[in-house]
Amino acid sequence: MGQVVDVAGPQVAATDGRRSRGDRARLALMILPVLFFGVFFAYPVAAIVARGLRPEGFWELGRIGEVVADPGIRGVLWFTTWQASASTALTLLIALPGAYVFARLDFPGKRLLRAVVTIPFVLPTVVVGTAFLALVGRGGLLDDLWGVRLDTTVWAILLAHVFFNYAVVVRTVGGLWSQLDPRQEEAARMLGASRSRAWRTITLPALAPAVGAASLMVFLFTFTSFGVVQILGGPTFATLEVEIYRQTSQAFDLTTAAVLTLVQFAAVASILAVHAATVRRRETALTLVDAAVTASRPRGVGQWALLVSVLATVVALILLPLGVLVRRSLRAPAWGYYRALTREDGGAFLVPPIEAVGNSLRFAAVATALAVSIGGLAAAALARREAGRWVRGLDALLMLPLGISAVTVGFGFLIALDEPPLDLRSSWMLVPLAQALVGVPFVVRIMVPVLRAVDTRLREAAAVLGATPWRVWREIDLPLVRRALLVAAGFAFAVSLGEFGATVFIARPDDPTLPVAVARLLGRPGETNYGQAMALSTILMIVCAVALLLLERLRTDRTGEF
Amino acid sequence: MGNTDKRWVAALGALGMACGLVACGASGDAADEADGQRSTVTLVSHGSWAVSDDVVAEFEKTSGYRLRVLEDGDAGQAVNKAILTKDNPQGDVFFGVDNTLLSRALENGLFQSYEAEGIDRVLPEYRVDEEERRVTPVDTGDVCVNYDKAYFDERGTPPPDTLDDLVDPEYKDLLVTENAATSSPGLGFLLATAAEYGETGWSDYWEKLRDNGVKVVDGWEQAYNEEFSGSAGGRQAGGERPLVVSYASSPPAEVIFADPQPDTAPTGVATGTCFRQIEYAGLLANAANPEGGKALLDFLVGRTFQEDMPLNMFVYPVREDARIPEAFAEHGPPVANPRTMDPEEIAEHRDAWVKSWTSLVLR
């Protein structure tokens, strides 16, 4: 793909230098992504932040210092940082053995299990929170068995974060681990190095950038944690994200919310900068082999013990919460809660809750189309080898929506996109647009490495052998790119299905999505409502699982970080 | 090889265009809706809005407008969203701003003036903003401590009755309340103590309450349905606290929503702990259908709606001639002397009080 692309059309003079034509092509590729992010991300976020910092028409920047100095806010900052650090450490501790097992050991059901451990990652936090309450809350499984309750303790939050991000470590670190050439370590041992020394000097340095990248992703996700902390933490614990929600939605202190948004923005931007650096290091440093040749059946007591303990962890930490959810959804006889979903009760909804399934699928389909076209264009631009610093800047920019408060984006949409030509206030398009913002980073992450991996020599060889350009594209590019596109689309689809934070603010009351419907049912008293929430969560989980299993079948050897 | 990429880009471009077309289709829908709005009146409300179908039918028949309702989460969030979108509102009438948030709505110019027909039959103590008439009172409710009758019967001890009782060691570790920063009853309870003990005394009171083991949870749902031992939900969830901050109308709700219905409510109200909330509706400043909005406001203070409302939303009517349902009289008699506070006084202190309450009780 490192070739010059002539998208500017015939008006480009043939005498133009190679480089400037490449630049122009890249520019053309990036127009749409940049426009999209400008209009649907930067502008709404700037609008809501400006509303907070310019309440009377002039800037009140002095409030920034005031807010940051407030002891309550400092407490929130401190809690946000340390819980994210603790969550990251705990996730690494628990998931690294898993990464090894999924990378280096062959066992039956590995594919299915890899799809299953990814389910939590794309589940909406409100469902994760609910699953964990069903496990560690009052009357939960632990309470029933041993009288242990962890709700409103920080342990529930940390465990839920591990549950959530297990797949990030398994996929990022495990993905690389499976492609490291094991012969290097063997050679070192042959030369007399002890097992631990060989691992320390050969494998660990090779893995370090991947571990760093995974840690930073987990840190980013837990630093901006909302639903988990909101549901499991009770009133005492708040992350920045939760505090932004409380200040915007409850206290209506837009100034404080704006300052906190800026603080979070700064923090996330630095995390992403570090992340970008580690990714670059990782990309340049290693020669990789096919993952299929590095994995083998477990040998020896150590490997078997490791496999068993990893499987036990996955069962306890991931399957159990999901299972508790399913069990609760089945507590009423004869599928009672599921059947109740088809009735219009006049209570929580104007429509039968089951319609949320249709809404969710419709929104997610549109969001996926958007995310794939925007993210695909961006990935095509980013994949070019001569990409300079400003292209990497775009890379980070496209990641930012993952770190900006969904409440801020949601409220921003409401106040910024309310005038012609972009009067989208009552349009259902708002929801897929917000979801696409979250989907694009995943599409980019999946597409870029694949696009970079297309070996230009293959194409050249084909052309030399007389293939038409169409045939080259069909036989060489399409199979690779189509596969990656489908994988990216599947991920964008699953993430869109689960998006909650922004959707909850902009979903129209008569058009709830699955996660919004679950949250609304949980907010109503009464056992039937609770049961219906569990049933809807189960349906959402199954839809996500199916999407992920299809993905797993399409996995290429070199998918991106997810 | 350029052609390859070109096609790739073209394919993506086509996808993008397809999305664009979908977007156009969406805005087309919105335009259709705008046309239809001449005969539709839109009510924006919080999630607790509820009304009988035949009452809506009557409004639509007599006024000639179709009623569309947009419900939006909890009360505070709904008010804030309405304020943020006030230049280009989502509906014509907003219902559900109470006296604790009224000043926020008025200061931000959420409403335009309209004197609802029938406002003269509304009890005078609920009327506010008499000069400008920007809001119309619709209902009232009392935030009160509820108690689990069975718990106190079993122990042969009397349930608490006043705020003072709650700090008595006899009631140690029994009360659960809501976060005053995020919950409407939680804030109501804080205001009850501020009204009772004054600007300087309330924090001393809360210190005592804290030392007496009050538990704070984030929202009413959690407090009432999970922690409180007296409610149907709480009994199933194994709730452990026999005292909860809820509403004076909660005991009748426990009777009406039970199957079979018990003769007496399983819970009672500590009538000396109450704070009166008044909920208002108003015509939104930039309503697309102001005439329809006015008709709707007239309807909200009309007798039909006022008498339908109690059993749907579990609140009391504001109209002097509205009948109160029997179940209310029987299981939850009106609270005689609830504490309340002028919206302006609330506006002046609310944020500061909530802030010091948060650092006193939560952190």
PDB file of C-alpha atoms in Angstrom, chain A residues 1 3-7 29 51 70 72 76 138 149 235-236 243 245-246 248-252 254 350 366 369-370 372-373 376-377 380 384 411 414-415 418 425 427-429 447 451 459-460 469-470 473 477 481 505 508-509 523-525 527, chain B residues 1-9 12 15-16 19 22-23 26 29-30 33 47-48 69-71 74 76-77 80-81 83-85 88-90 104 108 179 181-182 215-218 220-222 225-227 236-240 355 362-363:
ATOM      1  CA  MET A   1       0.000   0.000   0.000  1.00  0.00           C
ATOM      2  CA  GLN A   3       2.341   3.225  -3.469  1.00  0.00           C
ATOM      3  CA  VAL A   4       1.200   6.515  -4.812  1.00  0.00           C
ATOM      4  CA  VAL A   5      -2.546   6.767  -5.134  1.00  0.00           C
ATOM      5  CA  ASP A   6      -4.017   9.047  -7.710  1.00  0.00           C
ATOM      6  CA  VAL A   7      -7.308   9.972  -6.137  1.00  0.00           C
ATOM      7  CA  LEU A  29      -8.466  10.251   2.368  1.00  0.00           C
ATOM      8  CA  ARG A  51     -21.033  26.935  27.920  1.00  0.00           C
ATOM      9  CA  ASP A  70     -11.401  22.046  45.884  1.00  0.00           C
ATOM     10  CA  GLY A  72     -13.659  17.225  47.222  1.00  0.00           C
ATOM     11  CA  VAL A  76     -12.111  12.476  43.178  1.00  0.00           C
ATOM     12  CA  ARG A 138     -26.998  -8.421  48.658  1.00  0.00           C
ATOM     13  CA  ARG A 149     -21.015  -8.909  50.174  1.00  0.00           C
ATOM     14  CA  PRO A 235     -22.472   7.430  46.754  1.00  0.00           C
ATOM     15  CA  THR A 236     -18.991   7.425  48.274  1.00  0.00           C
ATOM     16  CA  GLU A 243     -18.288  13.434  38.913  1.00  0.00           C
ATOM     17  CA  TYR A 245     -22.047  13.236  35.217  1.00  0.00           C
ATOM     18  CA  ARG A 246     -23.151  14.371  38.680  1.00  0.00           C
ATOM     19  CA  THR A 248     -23.764  18.149  34.673  1.00  0.00           C
ATOM     20  CA  SER A 249     -26.820  16.096  35.227  1.00  0.00           C
ATOM     21  CA  GLN A 250     -27.642  16.704  38.875  1.00  0.00           C
ATOM     22  CA  ALA A 251     -25.934  19.777  40.270  1.00  0.00           C
ATOM     23  CA  PHE A 252     -26.079  21.612  36.943  1.00  0.00           C
ATOM     24  CA  LEU A 254     -21.555  23.329  34.090  1.00  0.00           C
ATOM     25  CA  LEU A 350     -44.408   3.537  25.889  1.00  0.00           C
ATOM     26  CA  VAL A 366     -26.118   2.419  10.813  1.00  0.00           C
ATOM     27  CA  ALA A 369     -21.672   1.597   8.348  1.00  0.00           C
ATOM     28  CA  LEU A 370     -20.555   5.026   9.550  1.00  0.00           C
ATOM     29  CA  VAL A 372     -16.389   1.441   8.904  1.00  0.00           C
ATOM     30  CA  SER A 373     -16.440   4.135   6.220  1.00  0.00           C
ATOM     31  CA  GLY A 376     -11.614   2.748   6.939  1.00  0.00           C
ATOM     32  CA  LEU A 377     -10.688   6.010   5.253  1.00  0.00           C
ATOM     33  CA  ALA A 380      -6.062   3.914   4.702  1.00  0.00           C
ATOM     34  CA  ARG A 384       0.833   4.700   4.397  1.00  0.00           C
ATOM     35  CA  PHE A 411     -25.086  17.102  26.225  1.00  0.00           C
ATOM     36  CA  LEU A 414     -28.052  18.453  22.404  1.00  0.00           C
ATOM     37  CA  ILE A 415     -26.838  22.036  22.499  1.00  0.00           C
ATOM     38  CA  ASP A 418     -29.837  21.988  17.229  1.00  0.00           C
ATOM     39  CA  ARG A 425     -32.236  17.223  18.060  1.00  0.00           C
ATOM     40  CA  SER A 427     -33.541  12.798  14.826  1.00  0.00           C
ATOM     41  CA  TRP A 428     -32.740   9.193  15.565  1.00  0.00           C
ATOM     42  CA  MET A 429     -29.449   9.738  13.704  1.00  0.00           C
ATOM     43  CA  MET A 447      -7.510  -2.052   9.850  1.00  0.00           C
ATOM     44  CA  LEU A 451      -3.401  -2.676   5.486  1.00  0.00           C
ATOM     45  CA  ARG A 459       0.922  -7.305  -6.242  1.00  0.00           C
ATOM     46  CA  GLU A 460       3.951  -6.451  -8.287  1.00  0.00           C
ATOM     47  CA  PRO A 469      -5.257  -4.360 -11.975  1.00  0.00           C
ATOM     48  CA  TRP A 470      -8.829  -5.484 -11.314  1.00  0.00           C
ATOM     49  CA  TRP A 473      -7.253  -6.238  -6.473  1.00  0.00           C
ATOM     50  CA  ASP A 477      -6.162  -7.132  -1.789  1.00  0.00           C
ATOM     51  CA  VAL A 481      -9.008  -6.241   3.231  1.00  0.00           C
ATOM     52  CA  PHE A 505     -28.663  11.138  26.982  1.00  0.00           C
ATOM     53  CA  ARG A 508     -35.542   9.369  22.400  1.00  0.00           C
ATOM     54  CA  PRO A 509     -37.880   8.056  25.090  1.00  0.00           C
ATOM     55  CA  GLY A 523     -34.566   2.123  37.876  1.00  0.00           C
ATOM     56  CA  ARG A 524     -38.128   0.970  38.487  1.00  0.00           C
ATOM     57  CA  PRO A 525     -39.302  -0.778  41.639  1.00  0.00           C
ATOM     58  CA  GLU A 527     -39.640  -7.738  40.795  1.00  0.00           C
TER      59      GLU A 527
ATOM     60  CA  MET B   1      -1.286  -0.325  -8.274  1.00  0.00           C
ATOM     61  CA  GLY B   2      -2.867   3.057  -7.797  1.00  0.00           C
ATOM     62  CA  ASN B   3      -6.064   1.718  -9.289  1.00  0.00           C
ATOM     63  CA  THR B   4      -6.409  -0.764  -6.495  1.00  0.00           C
ATOM     64  CA  ASP B   5      -6.403   1.885  -3.879  1.00  0.00           C
ATOM     65  CA  LYS B   6      -8.631   4.084  -5.949  1.00  0.00           C
ATOM     66  CA  ARG B   7     -11.283   1.439  -6.053  1.00  0.00           C
ATOM     67  CA  TRP B   8     -10.907   0.888  -2.408  1.00  0.00           C
ATOM     68  CA  VAL B   9     -11.422   4.554  -1.760  1.00  0.00           C
ATOM     69  CA  LEU B  12     -15.620   3.527   0.949  1.00  0.00           C
ATOM     70  CA  LEU B  15     -20.499   3.614   1.691  1.00  0.00           C
ATOM     71  CA  GLY B  16     -20.140   7.109   3.071  1.00  0.00           C
ATOM     72  CA  CYS B  19     -24.766   6.779   5.064  1.00  0.00           C
ATOM     73  CA  VAL B  22     -29.670   7.512   5.355  1.00  0.00           C
ATOM     74  CA  ALA B  23     -29.027  10.713   7.269  1.00  0.00           C
ATOM     75  CA  ALA B  26     -33.701  10.837   8.873  1.00  0.00           C
ATOM     76  CA  ASP B  29     -38.646  12.233   8.945  1.00  0.00           C
ATOM     77  CA  ALA B  30     -38.022  15.140  11.261  1.00  0.00           C
ATOM     78  CA  GLU B  33     -42.925  15.446  12.206  1.00  0.00           C
ATOM     79  CA  GLY B  47     -39.769   9.257  34.332  1.00  0.00           C
ATOM     80  CA  SER B  48     -42.485   9.251  37.014  1.00  0.00           C
ATOM     81  CA  VAL B  69     -45.144  12.560  26.045  1.00  0.00           C
ATOM     82  CA  LEU B  70     -41.354  12.520  26.307  1.00  0.00           C
ATOM     83  CA  GLU B  71     -40.259  10.999  29.600  1.00  0.00           C
ATOM     84  CA  ASP B  74     -35.044  11.461  36.942  1.00  0.00           C
ATOM     85  CA  GLY B  76     -33.085  16.722  38.174  1.00  0.00           C
ATOM     86  CA  GLN B  77     -31.705  15.453  34.887  1.00  0.00           C
ATOM     87  CA  ASN B  80     -31.263  20.346  33.377  1.00  0.00           C
ATOM     88  CA  LYS B  81     -31.785  18.924  29.917  1.00  0.00           C
ATOM     89  CA  ILE B  83     -32.703  24.207  30.419  1.00  0.00           C
ATOM     90  CA  LEU B  84     -29.876  23.260  28.065  1.00  0.00           C
ATOM     91  CA  THR B  85     -32.256  22.847  25.144  1.00  0.00           C
ATOM     92  CA  ASN B  88     -34.966  24.942  20.754  1.00  0.00           C
ATOM     93  CA  PRO B  89     -37.015  22.830  23.168  1.00  0.00           C
ATOM     94  CA  GLN B  90     -38.008  19.223  22.697  1.00  0.00           C
ATOM     95  CA  ARG B 104     -32.956  27.098  38.643  1.00  0.00           C
ATOM     96  CA  ASN B 108     -32.606  30.275  33.309  1.00  0.00           C
ATOM     97  CA  ASN B 179     -27.608  11.036  48.557  1.00  0.00           C
ATOM     98  CA  ALA B 181     -26.613  15.525  45.820  1.00  0.00           C
ATOM     99  CA  THR B 182     -28.208  13.065  43.421  1.00  0.00           C
ATOM    100  CA  LYS B 215     -26.646   4.796  55.920  1.00  0.00           C
ATOM    101  CA  VAL B 216     -26.568   6.770  52.662  1.00  0.00           C
ATOM    102  CA  VAL B 217     -27.182   5.178  49.260  1.00  0.00           C
ATOM    103  CA  ASP B 218     -27.262   6.886  45.902  1.00  0.00           C
ATOM    104  CA  TRP B 220     -34.425   6.094  46.100  1.00  0.00           C
ATOM    105  CA  GLU B 221     -34.681   2.748  44.272  1.00  0.00           C
ATOM    106  CA  GLN B 222     -31.772   1.329  46.177  1.00  0.00           C
ATOM    107  CA  ASN B 225     -36.308  -1.536  47.305  1.00  0.00           C
ATOM    108  CA  GLU B 226     -33.079  -2.989  48.591  1.00  0.00           C
ATOM    109  CA  GLU B 227     -32.180  -1.590  52.007  1.00  0.00           C
ATOM    110  CA  GLN B 236     -37.472  -9.933  48.863  1.00  0.00           C
ATOM    111  CA  ALA B 237     -34.014  -8.433  48.703  1.00  0.00           C
ATOM    112  CA  GLY B 238     -33.467  -9.048  52.402  1.00  0.00           C
ATOM    113  CA  GLY B 239     -33.401  -5.366  53.332  1.00  0.00           C
ATOM    114  CA  GLU B 240     -32.125  -4.799  56.834  1.00  0.00           C
ATOM    115  CA  LYS B 355     -21.702  20.619  49.392  1.00  0.00           C
ATOM    116  CA  LEU B 362     -20.014  11.032  52.572  1.00  0.00           C
ATOM    117  CA  ARG B 363     -16.347  11.857  52.676  1.00  0.00           C
TER     118      ARG B 363
END
